[in-house]
Short mmCIF file of C-alpha atoms (C1' of nucleotides) in Angstrom, two decimals:
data_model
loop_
_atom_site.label_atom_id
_atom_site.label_comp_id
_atom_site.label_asym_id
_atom_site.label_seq_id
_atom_site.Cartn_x
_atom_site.Cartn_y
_atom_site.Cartn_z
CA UNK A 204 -9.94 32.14 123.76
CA UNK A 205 -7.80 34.22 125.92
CA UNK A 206 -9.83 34.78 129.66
CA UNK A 207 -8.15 36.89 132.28
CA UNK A 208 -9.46 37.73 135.63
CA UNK A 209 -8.18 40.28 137.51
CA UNK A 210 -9.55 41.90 140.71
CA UNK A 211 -8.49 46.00 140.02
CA UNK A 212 -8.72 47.28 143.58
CA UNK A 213 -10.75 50.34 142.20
CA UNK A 214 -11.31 50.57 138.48
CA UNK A 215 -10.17 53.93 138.52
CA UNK A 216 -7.57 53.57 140.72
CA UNK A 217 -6.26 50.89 138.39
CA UNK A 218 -6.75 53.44 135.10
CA UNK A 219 -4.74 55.86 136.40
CA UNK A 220 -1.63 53.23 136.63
CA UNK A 221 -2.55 52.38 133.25
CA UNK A 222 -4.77 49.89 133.16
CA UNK A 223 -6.03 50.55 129.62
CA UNK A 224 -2.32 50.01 128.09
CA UNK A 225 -2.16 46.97 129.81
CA UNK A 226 -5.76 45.40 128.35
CA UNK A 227 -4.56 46.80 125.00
CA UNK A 228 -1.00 44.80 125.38
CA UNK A 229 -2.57 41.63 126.71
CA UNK A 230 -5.39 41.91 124.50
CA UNK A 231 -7.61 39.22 126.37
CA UNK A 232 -10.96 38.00 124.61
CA UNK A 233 -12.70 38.18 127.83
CA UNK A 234 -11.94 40.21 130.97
CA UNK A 235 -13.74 39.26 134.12
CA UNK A 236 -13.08 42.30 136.53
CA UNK A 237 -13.62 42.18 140.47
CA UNK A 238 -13.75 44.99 143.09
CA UNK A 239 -14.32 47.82 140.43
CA UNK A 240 -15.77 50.11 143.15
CA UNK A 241 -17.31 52.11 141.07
CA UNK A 242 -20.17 52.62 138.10
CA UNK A 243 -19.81 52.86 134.18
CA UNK A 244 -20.86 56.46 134.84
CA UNK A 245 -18.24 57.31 137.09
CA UNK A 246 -15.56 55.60 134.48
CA UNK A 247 -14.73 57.26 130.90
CA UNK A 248 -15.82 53.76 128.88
CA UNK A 249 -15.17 54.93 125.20
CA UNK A 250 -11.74 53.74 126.31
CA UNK A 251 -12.82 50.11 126.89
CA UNK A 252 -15.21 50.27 123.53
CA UNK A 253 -12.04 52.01 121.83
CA UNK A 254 -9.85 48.33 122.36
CA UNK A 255 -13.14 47.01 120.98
CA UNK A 256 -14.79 45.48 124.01
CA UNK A 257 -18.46 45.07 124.76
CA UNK A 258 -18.68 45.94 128.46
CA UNK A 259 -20.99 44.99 131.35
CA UNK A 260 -21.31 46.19 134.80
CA UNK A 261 -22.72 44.83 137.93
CA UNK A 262 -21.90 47.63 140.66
CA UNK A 263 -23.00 47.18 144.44
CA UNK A 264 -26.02 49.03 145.86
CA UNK A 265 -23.19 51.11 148.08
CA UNK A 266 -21.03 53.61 146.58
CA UNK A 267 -17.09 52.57 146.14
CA UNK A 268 -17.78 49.55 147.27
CA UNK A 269 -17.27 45.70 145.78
CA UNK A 270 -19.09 45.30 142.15
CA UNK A 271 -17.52 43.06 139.05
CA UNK A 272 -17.78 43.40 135.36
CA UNK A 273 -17.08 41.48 132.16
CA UNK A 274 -15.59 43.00 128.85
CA UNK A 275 -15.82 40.73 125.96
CA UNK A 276 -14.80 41.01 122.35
CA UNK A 277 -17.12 39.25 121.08
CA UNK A 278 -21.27 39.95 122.06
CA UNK A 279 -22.69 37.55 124.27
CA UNK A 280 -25.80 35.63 123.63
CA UNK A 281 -26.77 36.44 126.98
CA UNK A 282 -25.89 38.48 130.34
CA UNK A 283 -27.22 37.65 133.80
CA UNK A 284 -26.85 39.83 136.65
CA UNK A 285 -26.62 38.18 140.02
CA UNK A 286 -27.98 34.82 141.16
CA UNK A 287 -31.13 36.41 142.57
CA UNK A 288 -30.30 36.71 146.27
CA UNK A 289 -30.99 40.08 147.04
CA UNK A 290 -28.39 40.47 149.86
CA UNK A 291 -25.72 39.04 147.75
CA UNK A 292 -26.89 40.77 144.42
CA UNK A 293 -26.70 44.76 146.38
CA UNK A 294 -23.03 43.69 146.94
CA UNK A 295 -22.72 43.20 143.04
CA UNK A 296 -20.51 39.66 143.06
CA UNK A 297 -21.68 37.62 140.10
CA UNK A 298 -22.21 38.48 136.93
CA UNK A 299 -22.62 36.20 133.72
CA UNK A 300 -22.25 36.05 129.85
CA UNK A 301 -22.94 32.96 128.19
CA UNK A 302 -21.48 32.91 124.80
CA UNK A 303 -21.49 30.24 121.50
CA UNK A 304 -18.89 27.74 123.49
CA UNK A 305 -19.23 28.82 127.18
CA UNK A 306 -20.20 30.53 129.76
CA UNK A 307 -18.46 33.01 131.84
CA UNK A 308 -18.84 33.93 135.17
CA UNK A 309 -17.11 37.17 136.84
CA UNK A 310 -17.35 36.09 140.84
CA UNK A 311 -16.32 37.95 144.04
CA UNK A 312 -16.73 36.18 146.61
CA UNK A 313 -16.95 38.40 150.12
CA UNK A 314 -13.96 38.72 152.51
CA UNK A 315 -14.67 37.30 155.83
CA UNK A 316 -11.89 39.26 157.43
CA UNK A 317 -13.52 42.41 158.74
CA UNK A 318 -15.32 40.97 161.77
CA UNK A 319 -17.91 37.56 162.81
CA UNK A 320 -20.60 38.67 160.93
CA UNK A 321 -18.62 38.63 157.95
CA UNK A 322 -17.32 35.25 158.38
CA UNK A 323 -20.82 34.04 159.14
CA UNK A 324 -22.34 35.52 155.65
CA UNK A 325 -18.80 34.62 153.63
CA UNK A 326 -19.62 30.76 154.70
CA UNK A 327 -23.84 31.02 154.20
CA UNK A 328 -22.61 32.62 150.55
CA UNK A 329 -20.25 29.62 150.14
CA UNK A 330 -23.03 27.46 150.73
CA UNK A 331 -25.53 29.31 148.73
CA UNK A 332 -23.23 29.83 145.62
CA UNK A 333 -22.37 26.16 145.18
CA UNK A 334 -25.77 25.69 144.80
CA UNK A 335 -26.37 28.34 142.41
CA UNK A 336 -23.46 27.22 140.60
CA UNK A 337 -25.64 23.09 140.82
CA UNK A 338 -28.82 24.51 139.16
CA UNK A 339 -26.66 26.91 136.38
CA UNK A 340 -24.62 23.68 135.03
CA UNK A 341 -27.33 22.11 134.28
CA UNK A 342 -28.47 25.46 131.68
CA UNK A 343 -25.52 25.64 131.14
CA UNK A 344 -22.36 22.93 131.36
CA UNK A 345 -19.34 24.75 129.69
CA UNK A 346 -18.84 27.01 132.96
CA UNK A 347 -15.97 28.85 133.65
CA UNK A 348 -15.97 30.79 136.95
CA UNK A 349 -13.38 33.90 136.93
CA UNK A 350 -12.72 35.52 140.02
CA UNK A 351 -11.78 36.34 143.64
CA UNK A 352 -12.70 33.57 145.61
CA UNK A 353 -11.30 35.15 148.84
CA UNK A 354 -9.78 31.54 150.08
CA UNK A 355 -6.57 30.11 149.41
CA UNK A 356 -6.94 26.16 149.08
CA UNK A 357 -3.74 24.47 149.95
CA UNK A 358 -0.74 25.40 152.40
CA UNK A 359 0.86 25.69 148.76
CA UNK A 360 -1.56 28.70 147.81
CA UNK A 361 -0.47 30.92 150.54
CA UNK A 362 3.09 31.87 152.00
CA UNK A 363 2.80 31.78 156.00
CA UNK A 364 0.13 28.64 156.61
CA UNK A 365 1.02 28.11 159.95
CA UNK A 366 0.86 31.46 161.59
CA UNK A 367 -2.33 32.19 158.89
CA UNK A 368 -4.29 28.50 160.36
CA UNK A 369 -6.75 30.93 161.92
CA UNK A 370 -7.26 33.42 159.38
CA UNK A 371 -10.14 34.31 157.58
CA UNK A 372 -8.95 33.07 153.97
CA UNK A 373 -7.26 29.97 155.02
CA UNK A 374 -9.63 28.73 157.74
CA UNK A 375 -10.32 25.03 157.61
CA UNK A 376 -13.62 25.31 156.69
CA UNK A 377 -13.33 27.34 153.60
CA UNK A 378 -10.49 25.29 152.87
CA UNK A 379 -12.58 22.56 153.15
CA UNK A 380 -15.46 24.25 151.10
CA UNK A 381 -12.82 24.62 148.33
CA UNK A 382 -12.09 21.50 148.33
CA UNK A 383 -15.71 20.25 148.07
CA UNK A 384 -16.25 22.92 145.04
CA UNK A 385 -13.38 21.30 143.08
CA UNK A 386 -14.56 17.84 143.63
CA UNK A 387 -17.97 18.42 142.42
CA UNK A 388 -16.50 18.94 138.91
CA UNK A 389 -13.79 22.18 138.39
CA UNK A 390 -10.37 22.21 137.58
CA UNK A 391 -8.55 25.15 138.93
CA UNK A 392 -6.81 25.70 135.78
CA UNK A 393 -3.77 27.17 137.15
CA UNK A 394 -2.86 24.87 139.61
CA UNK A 395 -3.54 22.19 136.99
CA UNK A 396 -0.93 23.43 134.93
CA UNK A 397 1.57 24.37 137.70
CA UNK A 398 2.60 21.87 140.16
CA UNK A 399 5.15 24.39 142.23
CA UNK A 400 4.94 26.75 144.97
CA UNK A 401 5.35 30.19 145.50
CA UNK A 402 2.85 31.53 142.72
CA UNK A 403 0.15 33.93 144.46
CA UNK A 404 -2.49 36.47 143.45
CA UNK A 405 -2.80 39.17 145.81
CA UNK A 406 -0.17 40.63 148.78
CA UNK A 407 -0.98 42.94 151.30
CA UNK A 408 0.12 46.41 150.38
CA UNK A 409 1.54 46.45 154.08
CA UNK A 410 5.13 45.49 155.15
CA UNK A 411 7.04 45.46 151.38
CA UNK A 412 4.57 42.19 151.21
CA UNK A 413 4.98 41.89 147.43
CA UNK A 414 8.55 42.55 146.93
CA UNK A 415 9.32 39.66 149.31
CA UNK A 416 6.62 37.77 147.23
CA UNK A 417 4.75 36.94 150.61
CA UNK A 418 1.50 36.20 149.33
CA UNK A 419 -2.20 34.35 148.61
CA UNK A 420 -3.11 32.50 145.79
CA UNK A 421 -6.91 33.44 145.89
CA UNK A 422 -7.84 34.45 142.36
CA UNK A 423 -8.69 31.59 140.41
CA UNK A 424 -10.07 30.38 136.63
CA UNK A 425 -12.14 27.22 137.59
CA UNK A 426 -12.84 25.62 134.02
CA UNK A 427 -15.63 22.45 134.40
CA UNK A 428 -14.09 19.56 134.32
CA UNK A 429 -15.06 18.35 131.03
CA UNK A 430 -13.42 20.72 129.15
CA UNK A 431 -10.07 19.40 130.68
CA UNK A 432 -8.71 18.51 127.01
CA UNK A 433 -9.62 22.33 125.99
CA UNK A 434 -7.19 24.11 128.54
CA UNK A 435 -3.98 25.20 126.92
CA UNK A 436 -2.53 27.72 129.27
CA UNK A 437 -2.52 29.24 132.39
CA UNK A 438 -0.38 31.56 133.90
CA UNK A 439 -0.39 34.19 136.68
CA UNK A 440 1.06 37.85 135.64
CA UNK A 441 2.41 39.19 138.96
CA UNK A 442 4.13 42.04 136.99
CA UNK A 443 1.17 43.66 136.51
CA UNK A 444 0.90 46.55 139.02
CA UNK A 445 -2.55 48.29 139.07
CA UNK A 446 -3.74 46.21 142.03
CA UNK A 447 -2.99 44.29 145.30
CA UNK A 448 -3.77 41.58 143.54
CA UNK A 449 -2.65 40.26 140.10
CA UNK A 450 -4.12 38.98 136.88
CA UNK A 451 -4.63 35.22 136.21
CA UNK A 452 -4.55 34.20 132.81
CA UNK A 453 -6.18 30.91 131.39
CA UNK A 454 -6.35 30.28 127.52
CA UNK A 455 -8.96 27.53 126.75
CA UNK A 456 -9.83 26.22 122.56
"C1'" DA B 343 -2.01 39.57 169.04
"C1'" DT B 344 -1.31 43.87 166.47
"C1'" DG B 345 0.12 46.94 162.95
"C1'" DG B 346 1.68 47.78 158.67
"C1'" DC B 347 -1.14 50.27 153.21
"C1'" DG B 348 -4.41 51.79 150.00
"C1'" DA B 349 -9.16 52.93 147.67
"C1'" DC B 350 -13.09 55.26 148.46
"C1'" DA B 351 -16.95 58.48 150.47
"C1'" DG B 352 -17.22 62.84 151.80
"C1'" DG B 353 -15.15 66.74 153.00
"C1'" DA B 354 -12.44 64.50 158.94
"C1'" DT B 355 -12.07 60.51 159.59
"C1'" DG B 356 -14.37 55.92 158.93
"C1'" DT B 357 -15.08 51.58 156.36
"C1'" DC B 358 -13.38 47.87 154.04
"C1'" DG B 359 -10.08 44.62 152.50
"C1'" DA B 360 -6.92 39.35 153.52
#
DNA sequence: ATGGCGACAGGATGTCGA
């Protein structure tokens, strides 16, 4: 099973550079969107259900803003919307499809970065989603959580660490979060596969950023940690261009 | 420390993102 997630910027925004060719040529099984700032009205979906997807949406309360969605080949047994937190579930960040072997989460976590209040709900969410994330694994123990987890973990996830120490994204404490989250049983399937540095998911569209390759590794395929043995591949695809960030590929049996 | 770019709502600029 092929699982990409990929946080578009803008679904439509992303169609117009041609986002559809690109599903079609990558041809994933399952497609965990982020940031789609829009609703399946707003978006022409015969195109999706042309490439044979089933498609689900889970837009925020406020226009153009935030919301995630998960295409899928094959029908899920099951789609949940949310985690039942009304302030998180307006922002439309988690949605879920459990399926015969596992479950699949499309996750955006918030950004911190646009002022203290932010920060202060990013880290109560942080809180609040590990223990969401407790309770589901015991339903349901084949988890794999696809998305933008707005934080890179390591000095080796992000391209300035010094000068970004006091950054929202790379503060200690949501490093330290992510650290936590890993340790209570995920494998972050990409960096389990490569060892080096330099690989990143997003750049700011500011300063020629991502032709230098100055960027954040903050997109991530977390795959529990029993199904260690089932992970085949993972790969980043930083070629892909419909977004300031980039797809993350992970292929699990 | 700040700005830098871009998507989007709404119909000029403001908000948000990392």
């Amino acid at each position: 099973m092929k699982v990409i997630t990929y946080n578009v910027n803008g679904i439509r925004a992303a169609m117009s550079k041609g986002l559809i060719d690109w599903i079609r040529s990558e041809d994933p099984d399952v497609l965990c969107l982020q940031e789609i700032k829009a609703s399946p009205d707003q978006v022409g979906v015969f195109e999706f259900e042309e490439l044979g997807y089933h498609h689900y949406w889970y837009p925020a309360q406020k226009k153009g803003y935030s919301g995630v969605a998960i295409f899928s080949k094959q029908e899920p047994k099951k789609v949940t919307y949310g985690c039942g937190i009304k302030a998180y579930d307006d922002e439309g960040r988690i949605l879920t499809a459990e399926f015969d072997n596992y479950t699949v989460m499309s996750v955006y976590h918030p950004s911190g970065s646009s002022g203290e209040d932010r920060q202060a709900f990013k880290m109560k969410w942080l809180s609040d989603y590990q223990t969401y994330i407790e309770k589901l694994r015991q339903q349901q123990p084949n988890l794999i959580l696809c998305g933008d987890f707005n934080i890179c973990h390591r000095a080796i996830d992000i391209h300035n660490p010094k000068s970004n120490a006091n950054t929202s994204g790379f503060l200690p404490e949501e490093r330290e979060w992510m650290e936590g989250f890993v340790n209570s049983g995920f494998i972050d399937s990409f960096r389990h596969l490569n060892k080096e540095p330099h690989h990143y998911s997003w750049w700011s569209y500011r300063a020629g950023s991502r032709g230098k390759n100055l960027g954040w590794r903050i997109d991530y395929n977390m795959v529990a940690h029993h199904l260690e043995n089932k992970i085949k591949n993972a790969c980043i695809l930083p070629q892909a261009m419909h977004s300031d960030h980039c797809p993350v590929v992970l292929e699990i049996e």
